Amino acid sequence: MATAEHRLTYGQFISSRGNEYFCEIDEEYLTDRFNLTGLNTEVQYYQYALDLVTDVFDFDCEDEMREQIEKSARHLYGLVHARYIVTTRGLAKMLEKFKKSDFGKCPRVMCESQPLLPMGQSDVANTSPVKLYCSRCEDLYNPKSSRHAVIDGAYFGTSFHNILFQVYPAMLPPKSQRRYEPRVFGFKVHAAAALSRWQGDQRDSMKDRLKELKIETGFEEEDEELDDDDEEDEEMEGGEGFQGAAVPQQ
């Protein structure tokens, strides 16, 4: 038989290492059968798993059986979690974790430690593990911890991160067009420079089309900053040229 000290409880699941990406689901949400519609066909030992998740499990069984039920309880919690985090309460809880960078920060230097959000590449369980989404560079990254890397992406779903920024648009960072330019002794690397120019031309072309359509891109302020930087560089170059000029002899 499984002893009391070895039994998994709801509180232990939330606080255990490796579950930092999850937020705590309200008990009222867990006990509302409407929110669990269809999950009974996706989870083995569904009723036992639900009882375990809601802390009403009172069934003595062999250790092997208990392990299976605990595994099902974790899976059930993850599936319910994907539904909960797109509710008003769930979004608010995940927003707080996002603000504290509980999910990590973007490793890309140009993103300036932008907080990441967990997301799935599929809403179907056992398809792909969770990834971390950066809203600044709009790219995906693998979790650093091996404990987090094996979490099912379906426990967060494919829509959560987009819904969060729709509900809290102020949290969406401004897009940046600053890019790293490879150089050797101060000179641009030829092949990379050509590619960079092509990408820059494509970006400028896209911005012109959006401007013609009168669609706000958020690049306007950054364009002004880049223009100011260019003017400062030109002034500095002009000053250096003047200082280095030969002084005619009397």
XYZ file of C-alpha atoms in Angstrom:
250
model
C 0.000 0.000 0.000
C 1.079 3.610 -0.553
C 1.880 5.364 2.672
C 0.554 8.839 3.493
C 3.944 10.501 3.282
C 4.444 9.254 -0.270
C 1.085 10.403 -1.544
C 0.928 13.300 -3.969
C -1.392 16.155 -3.019
C -2.572 19.139 -5.023
C -0.426 21.534 -3.008
C 2.654 19.347 -3.437
C 2.177 19.266 -7.197
C 2.120 23.065 -7.482
C 5.116 23.603 -5.211
C 7.297 20.767 -6.519
C 10.382 21.509 -8.648
C 9.766 21.531 -12.373
C 6.231 22.892 -12.091
C 7.205 26.576 -11.891
C 5.592 27.275 -15.273
C 2.152 26.327 -13.931
C -0.123 28.698 -12.052
C -2.464 27.555 -9.307
C -5.931 26.758 -10.633
C -8.800 28.034 -8.487
C -10.623 25.268 -6.649
C -13.962 26.569 -7.946
C -12.736 26.093 -11.504
C -11.487 22.571 -10.814
C -14.759 21.469 -9.229
C -16.972 22.863 -12.001
C -17.635 19.865 -14.249
C -18.396 22.158 -17.192
C -14.724 23.165 -17.300
C -13.711 19.499 -17.522
C -15.930 18.590 -20.470
C -14.371 15.918 -22.684
C -11.350 15.255 -20.486
C -12.725 11.965 -19.169
C -11.887 10.374 -22.527
C -8.309 11.710 -22.517
C -7.223 10.752 -19.012
C -6.792 7.229 -17.684
C -8.360 6.618 -14.251
C -10.122 9.949 -14.755
C -12.290 9.935 -11.617
C -9.447 8.854 -9.347
C -7.182 11.466 -10.943
C -9.800 14.173 -10.431
C -10.250 13.183 -6.798
C -6.486 13.388 -6.316
C -6.248 16.814 -7.955
C -9.109 18.162 -5.828
C -7.666 16.636 -2.633
C -10.605 14.315 -1.964
C -8.847 11.098 -2.955
C -9.473 8.421 -0.331
C -8.667 5.096 -1.912
C -6.087 2.601 -0.681
C -4.300 0.873 -3.536
C -1.027 -0.750 -4.461
C 1.983 1.462 -5.102
C 2.015 0.669 -8.820
C -1.646 1.629 -9.158
C -1.033 4.770 -7.123
C 1.797 5.819 -9.430
C -0.467 5.434 -12.452
C -3.173 7.540 -10.807
C -0.664 10.237 -9.871
C 0.613 10.290 -13.455
C -2.958 10.668 -14.701
C -3.580 13.421 -12.134
C -0.606 15.394 -13.451
C -1.853 14.980 -17.009
C -5.367 16.033 -16.016
C -4.060 19.112 -14.232
C -2.053 20.083 -17.306
C -5.043 19.776 -19.624
C -7.242 21.814 -17.276
C -4.412 24.335 -16.916
C -4.455 25.013 -20.670
C -8.128 25.962 -20.379
C -7.757 27.934 -17.171
C -4.947 30.258 -18.292
C -7.117 31.800 -21.022
C -9.767 32.840 -18.471
C -9.701 36.257 -16.816
C -8.348 34.873 -13.541
C -5.847 32.609 -15.255
C -4.493 35.380 -17.471
C -4.016 37.631 -14.446
C -2.018 34.953 -12.629
C 0.171 34.199 -15.638
C 0.719 37.927 -16.181
C 2.199 38.224 -12.705
C 4.560 35.326 -13.419
C 5.478 36.966 -16.743
C 6.289 40.264 -15.001
C 8.579 38.435 -12.580
C 10.287 36.593 -15.465
C 9.325 33.252 -13.942
C 9.536 31.704 -17.419
C 12.985 33.083 -18.142
C 14.354 35.852 -20.365
C 15.179 35.923 -24.058
C 18.821 34.901 -24.657
C 19.055 37.199 -27.692
C 21.182 40.234 -26.808
C 19.143 42.643 -28.938
C 15.988 41.726 -26.993
C 17.454 43.205 -23.793
C 16.303 40.429 -21.412
C 12.702 40.443 -22.613
C 10.604 38.079 -20.399
C 9.424 34.903 -22.144
C 6.070 33.132 -22.174
C 5.452 29.366 -22.360
C 3.488 28.107 -25.350
C 2.663 24.919 -27.162
C 3.111 24.204 -30.839
C 0.078 21.931 -30.716
C -3.120 21.738 -28.670
C -2.962 17.949 -28.818
C -1.273 16.271 -25.854
C 1.914 14.226 -26.344
C 2.734 16.001 -29.595
C 5.552 18.393 -28.687
C 7.159 19.829 -25.530
C 6.668 23.378 -24.295
C 8.589 26.211 -25.950
C 9.309 29.744 -24.745
C 8.071 32.654 -26.860
C 9.756 36.053 -27.019
C 7.314 38.804 -27.930
C 10.120 41.136 -29.009
C 11.931 39.029 -31.610
C 8.906 36.712 -32.050
C 11.064 33.606 -31.939
C 10.856 30.374 -29.921
C 13.410 28.962 -27.510
C 13.902 25.734 -25.586
C 13.693 25.871 -21.771
C 17.089 25.782 -20.057
C 16.022 23.324 -17.361
C 15.627 19.668 -18.318
C 12.664 19.525 -15.924
C 10.860 22.203 -17.906
C 11.953 20.879 -21.301
C 9.840 17.726 -20.915
C 6.580 19.539 -20.048
C 3.871 18.925 -22.637
C 3.239 22.002 -24.786
C -0.485 21.220 -24.816
C -0.612 22.247 -21.134
C -0.260 25.855 -22.355
C -1.760 25.631 -25.822
C -1.126 27.547 -29.009
C -3.291 30.595 -28.237
C -2.471 31.611 -24.665
C 0.428 33.976 -25.412
C -1.533 35.809 -28.117
C -4.623 36.151 -25.924
C -2.549 37.547 -23.059
C -1.210 40.379 -25.225
C -4.674 41.092 -26.613
C -6.047 41.473 -23.090
C -2.958 43.341 -21.837
C -1.674 45.252 -24.905
C 0.561 47.456 -22.735
C 2.699 44.364 -22.047
C 3.550 43.952 -25.729
C 7.072 45.353 -26.238
C 7.877 47.630 -29.186
C 9.293 45.824 -32.193
C 12.943 46.528 -32.849
C 14.630 46.767 -36.233
C 18.131 46.989 -34.783
C 20.239 44.105 -36.032
C 23.760 42.937 -35.319
C 26.141 43.612 -38.215
C 29.197 41.298 -38.361
C 32.476 43.203 -38.752
C 36.193 42.384 -39.069
C 38.495 45.153 -37.807
C 35.606 47.561 -38.149
C 34.697 46.554 -41.716
C 31.480 44.721 -42.567
C 31.847 41.100 -43.648
C 31.068 41.109 -47.363
C 28.545 38.229 -47.641
C 26.775 39.112 -44.431
C 26.742 42.782 -45.384
C 25.055 41.982 -48.684
C 22.451 39.873 -46.930
C 21.951 42.584 -44.324
C 21.405 45.207 -47.044
C 18.893 42.948 -48.782
C 17.016 42.370 -45.538
C 17.086 46.084 -44.829
C 15.676 46.845 -48.286
C 12.928 44.279 -47.790
C 12.072 45.775 -44.400
C 11.992 49.322 -45.792
C 9.781 48.170 -48.663
C 7.374 46.531 -46.238
C 7.269 49.655 -44.060
C 6.507 51.809 -47.133
C 3.615 49.533 -48.090
C 2.218 49.647 -44.554
C 2.580 53.425 -44.545
C 0.638 53.689 -47.811
C -2.112 51.582 -46.262
C -2.033 53.879 -43.207
C -1.314 50.986 -40.859
C 0.523 51.925 -37.673
C 3.656 49.812 -37.299
C 5.225 51.211 -34.144
C 8.457 51.872 -36.084
C 7.911 55.621 -36.441
C 9.602 56.627 -33.182
C 12.503 54.251 -33.764
C 13.001 55.672 -37.268
C 13.302 59.143 -35.760
C 15.904 57.874 -33.273
C 17.926 56.253 -36.067
C 17.784 59.486 -38.103
C 19.026 61.459 -35.094
C 21.896 58.976 -34.630
C 22.876 59.336 -38.295
C 22.885 63.143 -38.009
C 25.110 62.969 -34.913
C 27.536 60.636 -36.719
C 27.728 63.035 -39.681
C 28.384 65.990 -37.377
C 31.177 64.095 -35.617
C 32.773 63.089 -38.925
C 32.568 66.689 -40.126
C 34.206 67.946 -36.946
C 37.033 65.437 -37.177
C 37.657 66.418 -40.791
C 37.885 70.088 -39.859
C 40.295 69.439 -37.006
C 42.531 67.342 -39.224
C 42.709 69.906 -42.048
C 46.065 71.532 -42.823
C 46.435 75.148 -41.702
C 47.824 77.334 -44.493
C 51.144 79.033 -43.642
C 51.333 82.773 -43.602
